[in-house]
Amino acid sequence: SAVISQKPSRDICQRGTSLTIQCQVDSQVTMMFWYRQQPGQSLTLIATANQGSEATYESGFVIDKFPISRPNLTFSTLTVSNMSPEDSSIYLCSVDRTVYNEQFFGPGTRLTVL
Amino acid sequence: DAKTTQPNSMESNEEEPVHLPCNHSTISGTDYIHWYRQLPSQGPEYVIHGLTSNVNNRMASLAIAEDRKSSTLILHRATLRDAAVYYCILRAGAAGNKLTFGGGTRVLVKP
């Protein structure tokens, strides 16, 4: 299995500010994914991040609001920009392990925007 | 993405089997059937996946209908630790493709 860590684990932020969430994997992976889970809801994919290329965003998510970096094969960041209370969610990263045909998820970052 | 339909919730008694149904009538020939579960306050974790044949692993069994339009995840002896939301997901092709989560089934295990 892959070991995935996220920082911060939780944060409380003021509206209008930005927060950058880090995702670190213990091994090199090609594809990383960022999800959002709003309170009481299922997971929604924000974007797919491949190393060396621009992230691919899902419908309803834009780069200006959720810029993503993928500087190497073990690390990625997601920034939630110009936050509003509607951005209060758990943000999770995941990685694909091709050999196992399964995704491994990080523990999530719980964000509260006041 | 092909859609899956699951009951919102199910209850089970501890040490009894749990059968979680999933309908996926629009499944395509290259879609794999994946199951993930999300324990409280944790990220989802992989449970099992299959294409056409029934599959067994240490966590569960997956029974796939002959026409592949439905499947059932079987937890053979539920424990309190199995209380979670279980997601049935169709994944296009092999690894490397995105997962699209539906609403899932919340499983409550009673002691």
mmCIF file of C-alpha atoms in Angstrom:
data_model
loop_
_atom_site.group_PDB
_atom_site.id
_atom_site.type_symbol
_atom_site.label_atom_id
_atom_site.label_comp_id
_atom_site.label_asym_id
_atom_site.label_seq_id
_atom_site.Cartn_x
_atom_site.Cartn_y
_atom_site.Cartn_z
ATOM 1 C CA SER A 1 0.000 0.000 0.000
ATOM 2 C CA ALA A 2 0.985 3.634 -0.349
ATOM 3 C CA VAL A 3 1.459 5.876 2.660
ATOM 4 C CA ILE A 4 0.018 9.311 2.064
ATOM 5 C CA SER A 5 0.248 12.268 4.384
ATOM 6 C CA GLN A 6 -1.522 15.584 4.163
ATOM 7 C CA LYS A 7 -0.754 18.900 5.787
ATOM 8 C CA PRO A 8 -2.443 20.561 7.513
ATOM 9 C CA SER A 9 -4.843 18.003 8.965
ATOM 10 C CA ARG A 10 -7.311 20.789 9.704
ATOM 11 C CA ASP A 11 -7.499 24.546 9.609
ATOM 12 C CA ILE A 12 -9.891 27.376 10.304
ATOM 13 C CA CYS A 13 -9.550 30.274 7.905
ATOM 14 C CA GLN A 14 -11.106 33.656 7.287
ATOM 15 C CA ARG A 15 -13.059 34.334 4.138
ATOM 16 C CA GLY A 16 -11.089 35.919 1.348
ATOM 17 C CA THR A 17 -7.841 34.213 2.289
ATOM 18 C CA SER A 18 -6.151 31.227 0.633
ATOM 19 C CA LEU A 19 -4.910 27.922 1.994
ATOM 20 C CA THR A 20 -2.413 25.551 0.440
ATOM 21 C CA ILE A 21 -2.792 21.860 1.227
ATOM 22 C CA GLN A 22 0.166 19.541 0.806
ATOM 23 C CA CYS A 23 0.060 15.886 -0.163
ATOM 24 C CA GLN A 24 3.160 13.698 0.245
ATOM 25 C CA VAL A 25 3.435 10.086 -0.939
ATOM 26 C CA ASP A 26 6.043 7.599 0.205
ATOM 27 C CA SER A 27 6.744 6.362 -3.317
ATOM 28 C CA GLN A 28 6.765 7.709 -6.840
ATOM 29 C CA VAL A 29 3.397 7.777 -8.555
ATOM 30 C CA THR A 30 2.309 9.056 -11.920
ATOM 31 C CA MET A 31 -1.218 10.197 -11.172
ATOM 32 C CA MET A 32 -2.501 12.060 -8.166
ATOM 33 C CA PHE A 33 -6.079 13.127 -7.585
ATOM 34 C CA TRP A 34 -7.686 15.817 -5.461
ATOM 35 C CA TYR A 35 -11.203 15.377 -4.061
ATOM 36 C CA ARG A 36 -13.572 17.497 -2.051
ATOM 37 C CA GLN A 37 -16.057 16.110 0.432
ATOM 38 C CA GLN A 38 -18.617 18.617 1.616
ATOM 39 C CA PRO A 39 -20.305 18.020 4.963
ATOM 40 C CA GLY A 40 -22.461 14.900 4.867
ATOM 41 C CA GLN A 41 -21.791 14.346 1.179
ATOM 42 C CA SER A 42 -19.879 11.957 -1.010
ATOM 43 C CA LEU A 43 -16.538 12.701 -2.627
ATOM 44 C CA THR A 44 -16.284 14.899 -5.701
ATOM 45 C CA LEU A 45 -13.206 14.855 -7.895
ATOM 46 C CA ILE A 46 -11.645 18.294 -8.313
ATOM 47 C CA ALA A 47 -8.746 17.517 -10.626
ATOM 48 C CA THR A 48 -6.166 15.019 -11.763
ATOM 49 C CA ALA A 49 -2.523 16.010 -11.431
ATOM 50 C CA ASN A 50 0.173 14.388 -13.517
ATOM 51 C CA GLN A 51 3.788 15.298 -12.993
ATOM 52 C CA GLY A 52 5.113 17.540 -15.729
ATOM 53 C CA SER A 53 1.796 18.648 -17.127
ATOM 54 C CA GLU A 54 -1.085 20.938 -16.255
ATOM 55 C CA ALA A 55 -3.737 19.502 -13.987
ATOM 56 C CA THR A 56 -6.992 18.394 -15.569
ATOM 57 C CA TYR A 57 -10.023 19.907 -13.845
ATOM 58 C CA GLU A 58 -13.490 18.436 -13.601
ATOM 59 C CA SER A 59 -16.590 20.330 -14.568
ATOM 60 C CA GLY A 60 -17.371 23.020 -12.032
ATOM 61 C CA PHE A 61 -13.784 23.448 -10.847
ATOM 62 C CA VAL A 62 -11.367 26.021 -12.270
ATOM 63 C CA ILE A 63 -7.667 26.594 -11.973
ATOM 64 C CA ASP A 64 -8.027 30.136 -10.639
ATOM 65 C CA LYS A 65 -9.964 28.868 -7.650
ATOM 66 C CA PHE A 66 -8.064 25.603 -7.092
ATOM 67 C CA PRO A 67 -4.527 25.927 -8.468
ATOM 68 C CA ILE A 68 -2.553 22.694 -8.251
ATOM 69 C CA SER A 69 1.162 22.072 -8.357
ATOM 70 C CA ARG A 70 2.892 18.767 -9.054
ATOM 71 C CA PRO A 71 6.634 19.444 -8.879
ATOM 72 C CA ASN A 72 7.717 15.799 -8.625
ATOM 73 C CA LEU A 73 6.429 12.230 -8.474
ATOM 74 C CA THR A 74 5.873 12.185 -4.712
ATOM 75 C CA PHE A 75 4.333 15.567 -3.950
ATOM 76 C CA SER A 76 1.435 17.813 -4.866
ATOM 77 C CA THR A 77 -0.302 20.878 -3.486
ATOM 78 C CA LEU A 78 -3.846 22.162 -3.820
ATOM 79 C CA THR A 79 -4.607 25.790 -3.051
ATOM 80 C CA VAL A 80 -8.101 26.902 -2.170
ATOM 81 C CA SER A 81 -8.157 30.556 -3.185
ATOM 82 C CA ASN A 82 -10.275 33.477 -2.046
ATOM 83 C CA MET A 83 -12.174 31.231 0.320
ATOM 84 C CA SER A 84 -15.804 31.541 1.287
ATOM 85 C CA PRO A 85 -17.814 29.526 3.836
ATOM 86 C CA GLU A 86 -19.030 27.321 0.962
ATOM 87 C CA ASP A 87 -15.467 26.014 0.649
ATOM 88 C CA SER A 88 -15.710 24.422 4.086
ATOM 89 C CA SER A 89 -15.066 20.768 3.286
ATOM 90 C CA ILE A 90 -12.658 17.927 3.685
ATOM 91 C CA TYR A 91 -10.054 17.907 0.929
ATOM 92 C CA LEU A 92 -8.418 14.576 0.117
ATOM 93 C CA CYS A 93 -5.638 13.554 -2.176
ATOM 94 C CA SER A 94 -5.263 10.091 -3.600
ATOM 95 C CA VAL A 95 -2.805 8.207 -5.746
ATOM 96 C CA ASP A 96 -3.157 5.434 -8.233
ATOM 97 C CA ARG A 97 -1.084 2.302 -7.861
ATOM 98 C CA THR A 98 -1.203 0.785 -11.299
ATOM 99 C CA VAL A 99 -0.052 -2.650 -10.232
ATOM 100 C CA TYR A 100 -2.911 -2.948 -7.775
ATOM 101 C CA ASN A 101 -5.604 -1.204 -9.821
ATOM 102 C CA GLU A 102 -6.681 0.713 -6.763
ATOM 103 C CA GLN A 103 -6.407 4.168 -5.314
ATOM 104 C CA PHE A 104 -4.995 5.025 -1.926
ATOM 105 C CA PHE A 105 -6.338 8.042 -0.110
ATOM 106 C CA GLY A 106 -4.775 10.444 2.287
ATOM 107 C CA PRO A 107 -6.381 11.194 5.648
ATOM 108 C CA GLY A 108 -7.852 14.464 4.413
ATOM 109 C CA THR A 109 -7.635 18.117 5.397
ATOM 110 C CA ARG A 110 -10.656 19.471 7.202
ATOM 111 C CA LEU A 111 -11.149 23.103 6.249
ATOM 112 C CA THR A 112 -13.532 25.492 7.967
ATOM 113 C CA VAL A 113 -14.020 28.954 6.510
ATOM 114 C CA LEU A 114 -15.559 31.606 8.732
ATOM 115 C CA ASP B 1 -19.458 8.071 -16.395
ATOM 116 C CA ALA B 2 -21.716 5.079 -15.905
ATOM 117 C CA LYS B 3 -23.986 5.466 -12.900
ATOM 118 C CA THR B 4 -24.466 3.158 -9.926
ATOM 119 C CA THR B 5 -27.468 2.913 -7.613
ATOM 120 C CA GLN B 6 -27.176 1.799 -3.997
ATOM 121 C CA PRO B 7 -29.526 1.823 -1.017
ATOM 122 C CA ASN B 8 -28.898 4.759 1.287
ATOM 123 C CA SER B 9 -28.426 2.652 4.385
ATOM 124 C CA MET B 10 -28.450 -0.867 5.772
ATOM 125 C CA GLU B 11 -28.336 -2.354 9.240
ATOM 126 C CA SER B 12 -26.777 -5.573 10.339
ATOM 127 C CA ASN B 13 -26.089 -7.434 13.534
ATOM 128 C CA GLU B 14 -22.543 -8.128 14.572
ATOM 129 C CA GLU B 15 -21.090 -11.412 13.285
ATOM 130 C CA GLU B 16 -23.849 -11.766 10.692
ATOM 131 C CA PRO B 17 -23.285 -11.473 6.929
ATOM 132 C CA VAL B 18 -24.045 -8.246 5.111
ATOM 133 C CA HIS B 19 -25.072 -8.166 1.464
ATOM 134 C CA LEU B 20 -24.726 -4.766 -0.176
ATOM 135 C CA PRO B 21 -26.406 -4.488 -3.571
ATOM 136 C CA CYS B 22 -25.404 -2.211 -6.412
ATOM 137 C CA ASN B 23 -27.182 -1.670 -9.704
ATOM 138 C CA HIS B 24 -25.219 -0.529 -12.740
ATOM 139 C CA SER B 25 -27.439 -1.198 -15.708
ATOM 140 C CA THR B 26 -25.469 1.108 -18.049
ATOM 141 C CA ILE B 27 -22.134 -0.591 -17.437
ATOM 142 C CA SER B 28 -19.911 -0.901 -20.492
ATOM 143 C CA GLY B 29 -17.790 -3.867 -21.423
ATOM 144 C CA THR B 30 -14.568 -2.274 -20.211
ATOM 145 C CA ASP B 31 -15.862 -0.974 -16.874
ATOM 146 C CA TYR B 32 -14.462 -2.548 -13.742
ATOM 147 C CA ILE B 33 -16.672 -2.736 -10.641
ATOM 148 C CA HIS B 34 -14.868 -1.273 -7.648
ATOM 149 C CA TRP B 35 -15.897 -1.066 -4.014
ATOM 150 C CA TYR B 36 -14.436 1.370 -1.527
ATOM 151 C CA ARG B 37 -15.458 2.114 2.010
ATOM 152 C CA GLN B 38 -15.030 5.161 4.178
ATOM 153 C CA LEU B 39 -14.771 4.708 7.906
ATOM 154 C CA PRO B 40 -15.740 7.674 10.088
ATOM 155 C CA SER B 41 -13.236 10.530 9.893
ATOM 156 C CA GLN B 42 -10.997 8.704 7.428
ATOM 157 C CA GLY B 43 -10.305 8.721 3.717
ATOM 158 C CA PRO B 44 -11.837 5.978 1.599
ATOM 159 C CA GLU B 45 -10.091 2.633 1.419
ATOM 160 C CA TYR B 46 -10.143 0.022 -1.308
ATOM 161 C CA VAL B 47 -12.207 -3.074 -0.612
ATOM 162 C CA ILE B 48 -12.376 -5.156 -3.770
ATOM 163 C CA HIS B 49 -12.866 -4.995 -7.511
ATOM 164 C CA GLY B 50 -13.856 -7.274 -10.364
ATOM 165 C CA LEU B 51 -14.709 -7.396 -14.028
ATOM 166 C CA THR B 52 -16.823 -10.468 -14.750
ATOM 167 C CA SER B 53 -16.025 -13.240 -12.307
ATOM 168 C CA ASN B 54 -16.780 -13.340 -8.602
ATOM 169 C CA VAL B 55 -13.857 -12.242 -6.467
ATOM 170 C CA ASN B 56 -12.792 -12.969 -2.917
ATOM 171 C CA ASN B 57 -10.205 -11.327 -0.693
ATOM 172 C CA ARG B 58 -9.522 -11.054 2.994
ATOM 173 C CA MET B 59 -11.996 -8.212 3.414
ATOM 174 C CA ALA B 60 -15.002 -9.271 1.363
ATOM 175 C CA SER B 61 -16.453 -11.111 -1.593
ATOM 176 C CA LEU B 62 -17.840 -9.584 -4.754
ATOM 177 C CA ALA B 63 -20.601 -11.364 -6.617
ATOM 178 C CA ILE B 64 -21.185 -10.076 -10.151
ATOM 179 C CA ALA B 65 -24.347 -10.866 -12.057
ATOM 180 C CA GLU B 66 -23.942 -12.729 -15.312
ATOM 181 C CA ASP B 67 -25.154 -9.720 -17.333
ATOM 182 C CA ARG B 68 -22.942 -7.425 -15.183
ATOM 183 C CA LYS B 69 -25.817 -5.051 -14.573
ATOM 184 C CA SER B 70 -25.657 -5.572 -10.847
ATOM 185 C CA SER B 71 -23.259 -6.743 -8.177
ATOM 186 C CA THR B 72 -23.267 -7.520 -4.479
ATOM 187 C CA LEU B 73 -20.573 -6.891 -1.930
ATOM 188 C CA ILE B 74 -20.622 -9.502 0.800
ATOM 189 C CA LEU B 75 -19.136 -8.982 4.226
ATOM 190 C CA HIS B 76 -19.148 -12.468 5.636
ATOM 191 C CA ARG B 77 -19.177 -11.629 9.340
ATOM 192 C CA ALA B 78 -19.778 -8.004 10.148
ATOM 193 C CA THR B 79 -17.874 -6.459 12.995
ATOM 194 C CA LEU B 80 -18.368 -3.083 14.617
ATOM 195 C CA ARG B 81 -15.308 -1.914 12.710
ATOM 196 C CA ASP B 82 -17.144 -2.529 9.428
ATOM 197 C CA ALA B 83 -19.535 0.340 10.127
ATOM 198 C CA ALA B 84 -18.814 2.701 7.242
ATOM 199 C CA VAL B 85 -20.136 4.127 3.996
ATOM 200 C CA TYR B 86 -19.611 1.660 1.162
ATOM 201 C CA TYR B 87 -19.264 2.987 -2.363
ATOM 202 C CA CYS B 88 -19.851 0.989 -5.525
ATOM 203 C CA ILE B 89 -17.951 2.609 -8.406
ATOM 204 C CA LEU B 90 -17.557 1.809 -12.072
ATOM 205 C CA ARG B 91 -14.074 2.508 -13.302
ATOM 206 C CA ALA B 92 -13.375 2.754 -17.006
ATOM 207 C CA GLY B 93 -10.661 0.384 -18.159
ATOM 208 C CA ALA B 94 -7.761 -0.533 -15.948
ATOM 209 C CA ALA B 95 -5.826 1.511 -13.421
ATOM 210 C CA GLY B 96 -5.128 5.148 -14.057
ATOM 211 C CA ASN B 97 -8.648 6.307 -14.574
ATOM 212 C CA LYS B 98 -10.639 8.433 -12.201
ATOM 213 C CA LEU B 99 -13.127 7.215 -9.637
ATOM 214 C CA THR B 100 -16.581 8.792 -9.629
ATOM 215 C CA PHE B 101 -18.211 8.391 -6.237
ATOM 216 C CA GLY B 102 -21.967 8.065 -5.873
ATOM 217 C CA GLY B 103 -23.954 8.352 -2.676
ATOM 218 C CA GLY B 104 -22.914 5.023 -1.189
ATOM 219 C CA THR B 105 -24.584 2.849 1.427
ATOM 220 C CA ARG B 106 -24.166 3.651 5.081
ATOM 221 C CA VAL B 107 -23.806 0.389 7.007
ATOM 222 C CA LEU B 108 -24.703 0.308 10.660
ATOM 223 C CA VAL B 109 -23.560 -2.719 12.655
ATOM 224 C CA LYS B 110 -25.409 -3.410 15.860
ATOM 225 C CA PRO B 111 -23.742 -5.296 18.699
#
